[in-house]
């Protein structure tokens, strides 16, 4: 029974005029998914990842691989690290490593599937990458704070860094919320559209 279900799932094909996507599209937020409306008189809803969050996650994965490799090599060679740095490295390597593994297990298998794929298939993997982003930037800000002699300045740097990330995420939600809550009027390809300035990629079709 399980084999039959797997074969049936793998054999799903797109319907006529149905929007699909490829796994390499997902981490870079290359293309969204139109849920309703096709012209400027329709009430339109467009599924697209928050580009600030998506691209920050992608950057964070790259930075994690770089920083994690440096820390792993340092630990492997027996480098004597200050107690606080050693604690941060353990959090980054162990906690971050588990999240990176979760992202990989929820993402890379889609490259082996022959079935129809949609943008929302990436969402479980995206949760892991978002948690990894949190661990990475918390660690980086703590490292920056630790390198400063003044404890009050260190706390200020840490607080400003976290607040900047939170405000940047909140503001990007404010900018792109019409895609989720619905929009009307000219399409973003039209310079008169209020969404024209938010079409950061040509492949975004809202």
Short mmCIF file of C-alpha atoms in Angstrom, two decimals:
data_model
loop_
_atom_site.label_atom_id
_atom_site.label_comp_id
_atom_site.label_asym_id
_atom_site.label_seq_id
_atom_site.Cartn_x
_atom_site.Cartn_y
_atom_site.Cartn_z
CA UNK A 1 0.00 0.00 0.00
CA UNK A 2 2.79 2.43 0.91
CA UNK A 3 4.55 1.72 -2.40
CA UNK A 4 1.35 2.38 -4.35
CA UNK A 5 0.84 5.69 -2.50
CA UNK A 6 4.42 6.78 -3.17
CA UNK A 7 4.15 5.88 -6.86
CA UNK A 8 0.84 7.72 -7.17
CA UNK A 9 2.18 10.82 -5.41
CA UNK A 10 5.32 10.85 -7.56
CA UNK A 11 3.24 10.61 -10.72
CA UNK A 12 1.09 13.70 -10.12
CA UNK A 13 1.23 16.01 -13.13
CA UNK A 14 0.13 19.67 -13.54
CA UNK A 15 -3.23 20.61 -15.01
CA UNK A 16 -3.59 22.94 -17.96
CA UNK A 17 -2.56 26.55 -17.17
CA UNK A 18 -1.51 25.57 -13.66
CA UNK A 19 1.41 27.45 -12.10
CA UNK A 20 4.14 25.19 -10.78
CA UNK A 21 7.69 25.77 -9.61
CA UNK A 22 11.05 24.08 -9.30
CA UNK A 23 12.97 23.44 -6.06
CA UNK A 24 15.75 25.86 -6.98
CA UNK A 25 13.15 28.64 -7.18
CA UNK A 26 12.17 28.37 -3.52
CA UNK A 27 15.13 29.55 -1.42
CA UNK A 28 15.71 32.58 -3.65
CA UNK A 29 11.99 33.47 -3.75
CA UNK A 30 12.16 33.42 -7.53
CA UNK A 31 8.46 33.02 -8.21
CA UNK A 32 5.22 33.15 -6.25
CA UNK A 33 1.85 31.51 -6.75
CA UNK A 34 -1.28 33.37 -7.85
CA UNK A 35 -4.30 32.31 -5.79
CA UNK A 36 -6.95 34.56 -7.32
CA UNK A 37 -7.39 37.28 -9.93
CA UNK A 38 -5.66 37.71 -13.25
CA UNK A 39 -6.34 41.34 -14.25
CA UNK A 40 -6.56 44.83 -12.79
CA UNK A 41 -10.28 44.58 -12.03
CA UNK A 42 -9.97 41.43 -9.94
CA UNK A 43 -9.30 41.14 -6.23
CA UNK A 44 -5.89 39.48 -6.32
CA UNK A 45 -4.04 37.34 -3.77
CA UNK A 46 -0.47 36.29 -4.51
CA UNK A 47 1.56 33.82 -2.45
CA UNK A 48 5.14 35.10 -2.16
CA UNK A 49 7.68 34.75 0.58
CA UNK A 50 8.66 37.90 2.43
CA UNK A 51 11.80 38.77 0.41
CA UNK A 52 13.65 40.27 3.38
CA UNK A 53 13.11 37.10 5.44
CA UNK A 54 13.75 34.73 2.52
CA UNK A 55 17.00 36.36 1.41
CA UNK A 56 18.22 36.89 4.97
CA UNK A 57 17.68 33.17 5.54
CA UNK A 58 19.66 32.34 2.42
CA UNK A 59 22.49 34.66 3.48
CA UNK A 60 22.41 33.16 6.96
CA UNK A 61 22.83 29.62 5.64
CA UNK A 62 25.92 30.72 3.71
CA UNK A 63 27.32 32.59 6.73
CA UNK A 64 26.60 29.64 8.99
CA UNK A 65 28.53 27.28 6.74
CA UNK A 66 31.48 29.69 6.74
CA UNK A 67 31.46 30.56 10.44
CA UNK A 68 30.59 27.03 11.51
CA UNK A 69 33.47 25.63 9.47
CA UNK A 70 35.92 28.12 11.03
CA UNK A 71 34.74 27.27 14.55
CA UNK A 72 34.76 23.52 13.88
CA UNK A 73 38.33 23.66 12.58
CA UNK A 74 39.41 25.75 15.59
CA UNK A 75 37.85 23.25 18.02
CA UNK A 76 39.29 20.28 16.10
CA UNK A 77 42.78 21.77 16.34
CA UNK A 78 42.42 22.27 20.07
CA UNK A 79 42.40 26.05 20.01
CA UNK A 80 41.99 27.54 23.48
CA UNK A 81 38.91 29.72 23.33
CA UNK A 82 37.55 31.99 26.06
CA UNK A 83 34.74 30.33 28.01
CA UNK A 84 32.03 32.56 26.55
CA UNK A 85 33.24 32.04 22.97
CA UNK A 86 33.43 28.30 23.53
CA UNK A 87 29.84 28.31 24.81
CA UNK A 88 28.65 30.30 21.79
CA UNK A 89 30.49 27.98 19.42
CA UNK A 90 28.78 24.95 20.96
CA UNK A 91 25.36 26.56 20.56
CA UNK A 92 26.14 27.49 16.96
CA UNK A 93 27.62 24.14 15.98
CA UNK A 94 25.16 21.86 17.76
CA UNK A 95 21.91 23.82 17.64
CA UNK A 96 22.62 25.36 14.27
CA UNK A 97 23.82 22.05 12.87
CA UNK A 98 20.55 20.33 13.80
CA UNK A 99 18.55 23.10 12.15
CA UNK A 100 20.71 22.99 9.02
CA UNK A 101 20.16 19.24 8.85
CA UNK A 102 16.40 19.78 9.23
CA UNK A 103 16.45 22.32 6.39
CA UNK A 104 18.36 19.94 4.13
CA UNK A 105 16.09 16.96 4.88
CA UNK A 106 12.97 19.02 4.16
CA UNK A 107 14.36 20.62 0.99
CA UNK A 108 16.77 18.48 -1.02
CA UNK A 109 14.49 15.41 -1.44
CA UNK A 110 12.27 17.51 -3.74
CA UNK A 111 15.05 17.49 -6.35
CA UNK A 112 14.50 13.73 -6.66
CA UNK A 113 10.73 13.91 -7.11
CA UNK A 114 9.09 13.65 -10.49
CA UNK A 115 5.70 14.89 -9.29
CA UNK A 116 4.20 18.36 -9.64
CA UNK A 117 5.72 20.82 -7.16
CA UNK A 118 4.42 24.06 -5.69
CA UNK A 119 5.98 26.95 -3.81
CA UNK A 120 4.33 25.95 -0.54
CA UNK A 121 6.30 22.68 -0.48
CA UNK A 122 9.27 24.73 0.74
CA UNK A 123 7.52 26.11 3.83
CA UNK A 124 8.59 23.37 6.31
CA UNK A 125 12.22 23.82 5.23
CA UNK A 126 11.81 27.59 5.47
CA UNK A 127 10.90 27.27 9.17
CA UNK A 128 14.20 25.50 9.84
CA UNK A 129 16.16 28.15 7.92
CA UNK A 130 14.40 30.91 9.87
CA UNK A 131 15.32 29.30 13.19
CA UNK A 132 18.89 28.92 11.96
CA UNK A 133 18.88 32.63 11.09
CA UNK A 134 17.85 33.43 14.65
CA UNK A 135 20.65 31.35 16.19
CA UNK A 136 23.26 32.70 13.78
CA UNK A 137 22.52 36.41 14.25
CA UNK A 138 22.11 36.04 17.99
CA UNK A 139 25.56 34.43 18.07
CA UNK A 140 27.11 37.07 15.81
CA UNK A 141 25.69 39.91 17.89
CA UNK A 142 26.91 38.26 21.10
CA UNK A 143 30.38 37.88 19.58
CA UNK A 144 30.38 41.56 18.62
CA UNK A 145 29.23 42.51 22.12
CA UNK A 146 31.88 40.27 23.73
CA UNK A 147 34.65 41.95 21.72
CA UNK A 148 33.82 45.34 23.24
CA UNK A 149 35.41 46.35 26.52
CA UNK A 150 32.46 48.42 27.73
CA UNK A 151 29.60 46.28 29.04
CA UNK A 152 27.05 49.07 28.55
CA UNK A 153 28.15 49.57 24.92
CA UNK A 154 28.04 45.80 24.38
CA UNK A 155 24.46 45.62 25.61
CA UNK A 156 23.59 48.58 23.39
CA UNK A 157 25.10 46.94 20.29
CA UNK A 158 23.24 43.70 21.00
CA UNK A 159 19.92 45.46 21.60
CA UNK A 160 20.24 47.69 18.52
CA UNK A 161 21.15 44.71 16.35
CA UNK A 162 18.15 42.66 17.47
CA UNK A 163 15.82 45.64 17.20
CA UNK A 164 17.05 46.38 13.66
CA UNK A 165 16.32 42.81 12.56
CA UNK A 166 12.86 42.87 14.12
CA UNK A 167 11.93 46.29 12.73
CA UNK A 168 13.27 45.39 9.28
CA UNK A 169 11.14 42.24 9.25
CA UNK A 170 8.05 44.09 10.47
CA UNK A 171 8.49 46.88 7.89
CA UNK A 172 8.93 44.39 5.06
CA UNK A 173 5.66 42.74 6.15
CA UNK A 174 3.97 46.13 6.02
CA UNK A 175 5.28 46.73 2.49
CA UNK A 176 4.20 43.37 1.09
CA UNK A 177 1.03 42.70 3.09
CA UNK A 178 -1.32 43.57 0.15
CA UNK A 179 -0.13 40.40 -1.59
CA UNK A 180 -1.58 38.29 1.21
CA UNK A 181 -4.58 40.41 2.19
CA UNK A 182 -5.61 41.20 -1.36
CA UNK A 183 -4.99 44.00 -3.86
CA UNK A 184 -6.86 45.66 -6.68
CA UNK A 185 -5.94 48.08 -9.43
CA UNK A 186 -3.21 47.97 -12.08
CA UNK A 187 -0.82 45.03 -12.11
CA UNK A 188 2.69 45.61 -10.80
CA UNK A 189 4.06 45.67 -14.36
CA UNK A 190 2.18 48.93 -14.84
CA UNK A 191 4.18 51.97 -13.56
CA UNK A 192 0.90 53.42 -12.23
CA UNK A 193 0.41 50.48 -9.90
CA UNK A 194 1.02 51.10 -6.17
CA UNK A 195 2.81 47.74 -6.18
CA UNK A 196 5.16 48.64 -9.06
CA UNK A 197 8.02 49.57 -6.74
CA UNK A 198 7.74 46.22 -4.95
CA UNK A 199 8.30 44.09 -8.03
CA UNK A 200 11.94 43.51 -7.21
CA UNK A 201 12.25 40.52 -9.57
CA UNK A 202 10.86 40.29 -13.10
CA UNK A 203 9.57 36.81 -12.29
CA UNK A 204 7.16 38.16 -9.65
CA UNK A 205 3.82 38.26 -11.43
CA UNK A 206 1.45 40.25 -9.23
#
